[in-house]
Tab-separated table of C-alpha atoms in Angstrom:
chain	number	residue	atom	x	y	z
A	1	MET	CA	79.310	95.330	-58.490
A	2	GLU	CA	80.410	91.705	-58.657
A	3	ILE	CA	79.622	91.284	-54.952
A	4	ASN	CA	76.110	92.721	-55.352
A	5	ILE	CA	75.305	90.435	-58.285
A	6	ARG	CA	76.564	87.405	-56.410
A	7	GLN	CA	74.508	88.291	-53.342
A	8	TRP	CA	71.401	88.713	-55.491
A	9	ILE	CA	71.911	85.304	-57.121
A	10	VAL	CA	72.461	83.651	-53.758
A	11	SER	CA	69.372	85.330	-52.324
A	12	VAL	CA	67.166	84.179	-55.204
A	13	MET	CA	68.497	80.620	-54.969
A	14	ILE	CA	67.917	80.442	-51.230
A	15	LEU	CA	64.484	82.016	-51.454
A	16	GLY	CA	63.323	79.584	-54.119
A	17	ALA	CA	64.722	76.568	-52.281
A	18	LEU	CA	63.563	77.439	-48.799
A	19	LEU	CA	60.744	79.863	-48.135
A	20	MET	CA	58.513	78.928	-46.482
A	21	GLY	CA	56.579	75.871	-45.332
A	22	GLY	CA	53.755	77.337	-43.333
A	23	CYS	CA	50.525	75.372	-43.365
A	24	ALA	CA	49.070	71.955	-43.961
A	25	GLN	CA	47.437	72.788	-47.259
A	26	GLN	CA	50.708	73.972	-48.761
A	27	ASP	CA	52.349	72.100	-51.614
A	28	ALA	CA	55.748	71.290	-50.130
A	29	THR	CA	57.461	72.121	-53.423
A	30	SER	CA	55.791	75.507	-53.852
A	31	GLN	CA	57.764	78.704	-53.979
A	32	PRO	CA	56.708	82.100	-52.696
A	33	SER	CA	55.324	84.668	-55.042
A	34	ASN	CA	55.239	88.432	-54.817
A	35	LEU	CA	51.851	88.381	-56.526
A	36	PRO	CA	49.032	88.604	-53.969
A	37	THR	CA	46.487	85.786	-54.067
A	38	GLU	CA	44.080	87.779	-51.905
A	39	PRO	CA	43.301	91.510	-51.894
A	40	PRO	CA	45.019	93.503	-49.132
A	41	VAL	CA	42.946	94.301	-46.080
A	42	THR	CA	43.827	97.511	-44.278
A	43	ALA	CA	43.766	98.090	-40.554
A	44	GLN	CA	40.556	100.060	-40.991
A	45	ALA	CA	38.657	96.739	-40.934
A	46	PRO	CA	39.701	95.171	-37.594
A	47	ASP	CA	36.453	93.217	-37.262
A	48	ALA	CA	37.765	90.752	-39.848
A	49	PHE	CA	40.354	89.629	-37.293
A	50	SER	CA	38.331	89.996	-34.079
A	51	ASN	CA	38.556	86.259	-33.394
A	52	LEU	CA	42.369	86.310	-33.339
A	53	PRO	CA	44.591	87.022	-30.333
A	54	ARG	CA	46.253	90.430	-30.222
A	55	LEU	CA	49.191	91.819	-28.291
A	56	GLU	CA	48.695	95.445	-27.301
A	57	GLY	CA	52.251	96.473	-26.510
A	58	LYS	CA	55.311	94.302	-25.992
A	59	ALA	CA	56.105	91.007	-24.303
A	60	THR	CA	59.204	88.950	-23.586
A	61	VAL	CA	59.373	85.225	-24.282
A	62	LYS	CA	62.062	82.958	-22.840
A	63	MET	CA	62.765	80.038	-25.121
A	64	VAL	CA	65.014	77.249	-23.882
A	65	ILE	CA	66.945	75.470	-26.627
A	66	LYS	CA	69.313	72.635	-25.713
A	67	GLY	CA	69.230	73.852	-22.117
A	68	GLN	CA	70.208	77.421	-22.991
A	69	ASN	CA	68.065	80.544	-22.811
A	70	VAL	CA	67.011	82.741	-25.701
A	71	LEU	CA	65.041	85.900	-24.886
A	72	ILE	CA	62.717	87.245	-27.566
A	73	GLU	CA	61.117	90.675	-27.427
A	74	VAL	CA	57.733	90.400	-29.151
A	75	ASP	CA	56.422	93.626	-30.689
A	76	GLY	CA	52.654	93.956	-30.519
A	77	THR	CA	52.846	97.671	-31.233
A	78	ASN	CA	53.843	97.160	-34.862
A	79	ALA	CA	52.528	93.599	-35.372
A	80	PRO	CA	49.609	93.147	-32.945
A	81	ILE	CA	48.010	90.060	-34.510
A	82	THR	CA	51.244	88.295	-35.455
A	83	ALA	CA	52.707	88.956	-32.006
A	84	GLY	CA	49.453	88.030	-30.280
A	85	ASN	CA	49.279	84.737	-32.143
A	86	PHE	CA	52.855	83.874	-31.128
A	87	VAL	CA	52.355	84.770	-27.452
A	88	ASP	CA	49.080	82.852	-27.368
A	89	LEU	CA	50.784	79.755	-28.807
A	90	VAL	CA	53.586	80.071	-26.262
A	91	GLN	CA	50.965	80.200	-23.498
A	92	ARG	CA	49.337	77.076	-24.923
A	93	GLN	CA	52.756	75.320	-24.845
A	94	VAL	CA	52.501	74.668	-28.570
A	95	TYR	CA	56.244	75.210	-29.003
A	96	ASP	CA	57.407	72.955	-26.171
A	97	GLY	CA	59.226	70.040	-27.780
A	98	VAL	CA	58.946	71.108	-31.432
A	99	VAL	CA	61.841	70.695	-33.851
A	100	PHE	CA	63.847	73.165	-35.894
A	101	HIS	CA	63.212	71.276	-39.087
A	102	ARG	CA	65.018	73.612	-41.491
A	103	VAL	CA	68.320	75.357	-40.834
A	104	VAL	CA	70.195	77.001	-43.703
A	105	ARG	CA	73.683	78.433	-43.277
A	106	ASP	CA	75.248	77.742	-46.666
A	107	PRO	CA	76.230	79.415	-48.887
A	108	GLN	CA	75.586	82.119	-46.281
A	109	PRO	CA	73.692	82.279	-42.960
A	110	PHE	CA	69.964	82.429	-43.664
A	111	VAL	CA	67.335	81.107	-41.224
A	112	ALA	CA	66.583	78.561	-38.509
A	113	GLN	CA	62.915	77.605	-38.930
A	114	GLY	CA	60.719	75.616	-36.543
A	115	GLY	CA	57.363	75.626	-34.818
A	116	ASP	CA	55.522	72.886	-36.725
A	117	PRO	CA	53.310	71.218	-34.075
A	118	GLN	CA	53.598	67.895	-35.934
A	119	SER	CA	57.267	67.734	-35.002
A	120	LYS	CA	56.478	67.245	-31.305
A	121	ASN	CA	55.777	63.604	-32.012
A	122	PRO	CA	59.074	61.667	-32.152
A	123	GLN	CA	57.334	59.065	-34.327
A	124	ALA	CA	56.180	61.621	-36.903
A	125	ASP	CA	57.557	61.537	-40.440
A	126	PRO	CA	60.230	64.265	-40.704
A	127	GLN	CA	59.410	64.603	-44.401
A	128	LYS	CA	56.120	66.233	-43.370
A	129	PHE	CA	57.710	68.798	-41.075
A	130	GLY	CA	57.083	72.254	-42.470
A	131	THR	CA	53.515	71.502	-43.555
A	132	GLY	CA	51.701	71.709	-40.200
A	133	GLY	CA	49.939	74.498	-38.355
A	134	PHE	CA	48.133	75.072	-35.062
A	135	ILE	CA	44.756	73.353	-34.839
A	136	ASP	CA	42.494	75.519	-32.696
A	137	PRO	CA	40.689	73.189	-30.270
A	138	THR	CA	37.648	75.474	-30.166
A	139	THR	CA	37.058	75.197	-33.921
A	140	GLY	CA	38.886	72.032	-34.908
A	141	GLN	CA	40.384	74.047	-37.769
A	142	GLU	CA	43.860	75.318	-38.442
A	143	ARG	CA	44.300	78.891	-37.267
A	144	SER	CA	45.755	81.101	-39.951
A	145	ILE	CA	46.746	84.712	-39.465
A	146	PRO	CA	46.992	87.485	-42.063
A	147	LEU	CA	50.235	88.836	-43.410
A	148	GLU	CA	50.728	91.938	-41.247
A	149	ILE	CA	53.368	94.566	-42.013
A	150	THR	CA	53.546	98.155	-40.753
A	151	PRO	CA	55.310	100.517	-43.200
A	152	GLU	CA	57.489	103.292	-41.821
A	153	GLY	CA	55.593	106.536	-41.308
A	154	THR	CA	52.158	104.927	-41.077
A	155	PRO	CA	50.083	104.443	-37.916
A	156	SER	CA	48.630	101.038	-38.822
A	157	PRO	CA	49.677	97.765	-40.435
A	158	VAL	CA	48.818	96.668	-43.951
A	159	TYR	CA	47.160	93.254	-44.076
A	160	GLY	CA	46.963	90.547	-46.694
A	161	SER	CA	49.630	91.601	-49.185
A	162	PRO	CA	53.387	92.160	-49.454
A	163	LEU	CA	54.078	95.875	-49.408
A	164	GLN	CA	55.288	96.094	-52.997
A	165	SER	CA	52.230	94.253	-54.268
A	166	ALA	CA	50.061	96.692	-52.315
A	167	GLY	CA	51.776	99.614	-54.059
A	168	ILE	CA	53.601	100.753	-50.910
A	169	ASN	CA	57.214	101.860	-51.306
A	170	GLN	CA	58.067	102.615	-47.688
A	171	PRO	CA	60.178	99.995	-45.905
A	172	PRO	CA	58.640	98.134	-42.956
A	173	VAL	CA	59.203	99.259	-39.382
A	174	LEU	CA	60.236	95.717	-38.387
A	175	LYS	CA	63.049	94.558	-40.647
A	176	HIS	CA	64.817	91.281	-41.261
A	177	LYS	CA	67.964	92.213	-39.422
A	178	ARG	CA	70.104	89.524	-37.803
A	179	GLY	CA	68.164	88.136	-34.822
A	180	ALA	CA	64.751	89.067	-36.194
A	181	VAL	CA	61.909	86.613	-35.535
A	182	ALA	CA	59.299	86.277	-38.296
A	183	MET	CA	56.443	84.051	-39.424
A	184	ALA	CA	56.866	81.393	-42.092
A	185	ARG	CA	54.080	80.935	-44.613
A	186	SER	CA	53.245	79.388	-47.970
A	187	GLN	CA	52.604	81.335	-51.186
A	188	ALA	CA	49.255	82.546	-49.839
A	189	PRO	CA	49.891	85.756	-47.863
A	190	ASN	CA	47.403	84.857	-45.112
A	191	SER	CA	48.633	81.302	-44.494
A	192	ALA	CA	50.961	81.737	-41.490
A	193	SER	CA	49.954	79.703	-38.459
A	194	ALA	CA	52.565	78.465	-35.972
A	195	GLN	CA	55.867	78.171	-37.834
A	196	PHE	CA	58.440	80.906	-37.335
A	197	TYR	CA	62.078	81.524	-38.150
A	198	PHE	CA	65.119	83.296	-36.753
A	199	ALA	CA	67.077	85.433	-39.219
A	200	LEU	CA	70.716	84.321	-38.977
A	201	SER	CA	71.935	87.417	-40.834
A	202	ASP	CA	70.526	90.623	-42.285
A	203	LEU	CA	67.995	89.548	-44.949
A	204	GLU	CA	66.835	92.789	-46.520
A	205	PHE	CA	65.357	91.036	-49.571
A	206	LEU	CA	62.640	89.550	-47.318
A	207	ASP	CA	61.576	92.934	-45.938
A	208	GLY	CA	57.991	93.758	-46.824
A	209	ASN	CA	57.265	90.173	-47.909
A	210	TYR	CA	57.229	88.256	-44.622
A	211	ALA	CA	56.012	89.425	-41.221
A	212	VAL	CA	58.666	90.169	-38.611
A	213	PHE	CA	57.157	90.360	-35.127
A	214	GLY	CA	60.101	90.386	-32.733
A	215	GLU	CA	63.818	90.080	-32.177
A	216	VAL	CA	66.317	88.140	-30.091
A	217	ILE	CA	67.525	90.378	-27.279
A	218	GLU	CA	69.626	87.778	-25.463
A	219	GLY	CA	71.088	84.427	-26.495
A	220	MET	CA	71.880	85.022	-30.160
A	221	ASP	CA	74.888	82.766	-29.701
A	222	VAL	CA	72.430	79.972	-28.869
A	223	VAL	CA	70.440	80.717	-32.017
A	224	ASP	CA	73.649	80.657	-34.068
A	225	GLY	CA	74.297	77.154	-32.718
A	226	ILE	CA	70.910	75.660	-33.668
A	227	GLN	CA	71.234	72.537	-35.806
A	228	GLN	CA	68.541	70.932	-37.899
A	229	GLY	CA	66.687	68.476	-35.658
A	230	ASP	CA	67.268	70.405	-32.421
A	231	ARG	CA	64.181	70.798	-30.254
A	232	ILE	CA	62.782	73.665	-28.216
A	233	ASP	CA	62.812	72.455	-24.618
A	234	SER	CA	60.250	75.022	-23.509
A	235	ALA	CA	58.909	78.511	-24.136
A	236	GLN	CA	57.189	80.832	-21.684
A	237	VAL	CA	56.080	84.440	-21.465
A	238	VAL	CA	58.166	86.099	-18.758
A	239	GLU	CA	56.968	89.684	-19.213
A	240	GLY	CA	54.045	91.473	-20.828
A	241	LEU	CA	51.433	88.718	-20.666
A	242	GLU	CA	48.931	91.300	-19.438
A	243	ASN	CA	49.103	92.847	-22.922
A	244	LEU	CA	47.625	89.745	-24.572
A	245	ARG	CA	43.993	89.955	-25.642
A	246	SER	CA	42.883	86.395	-26.376
A	247	ASN	CA	39.882	87.304	-28.531
A	248	GLY	CA	40.943	90.517	-30.199
A	249	PRO	CA	40.928	94.044	-28.820
A	250	SER	CA	39.071	94.723	-25.612
């Protein structure tokens, strides 16, 4: 019992201190909340997201970090918009040269977070890393994607709300196991843009609150070695690009 209490305290401390810088409008000192700020949107209303990329199936992304390869399997079956957004940003070379601006291993392994496009610029202020998102050149606005989580036993994702806040008790299909890849966001559920994180250990307390969209299938030792300030040399889609739909479902 003592171990469980200690783990809960550590989890709460880490969650309050870390999660998750996700978009430019975020207050950098804000903490996540399980209370939804927007009503959930179910998968029965896909037209609301028709302007967003989708991945219909799976894809593999090769990310090179400090000269070493990390292979990520991206799951568009269970997270089509989240996965599609990530693959689209890889194709746009958004992640080439960005920094892992937040790496937490103490008091226990937690996450390595990166993907802020601002961090490409070596002259940029590191204090602002964690507040930037992808600016869509076609709109001039930051692209935000909805929180997207598929519960076990359901055919479609739930959008716009953590599962518990939506009254759903089933666990998600895609869990925060060690090696999971998920989207960072601010308190607002639909505020994820470009920033993502690797789970450095099993993080069950995040399940149903943040959107996992893939997992490391090769190179976890490289991920374990990421230090704050390390850059992504490059990222490219090596398999499954044909599953990307740039403007929503065909």
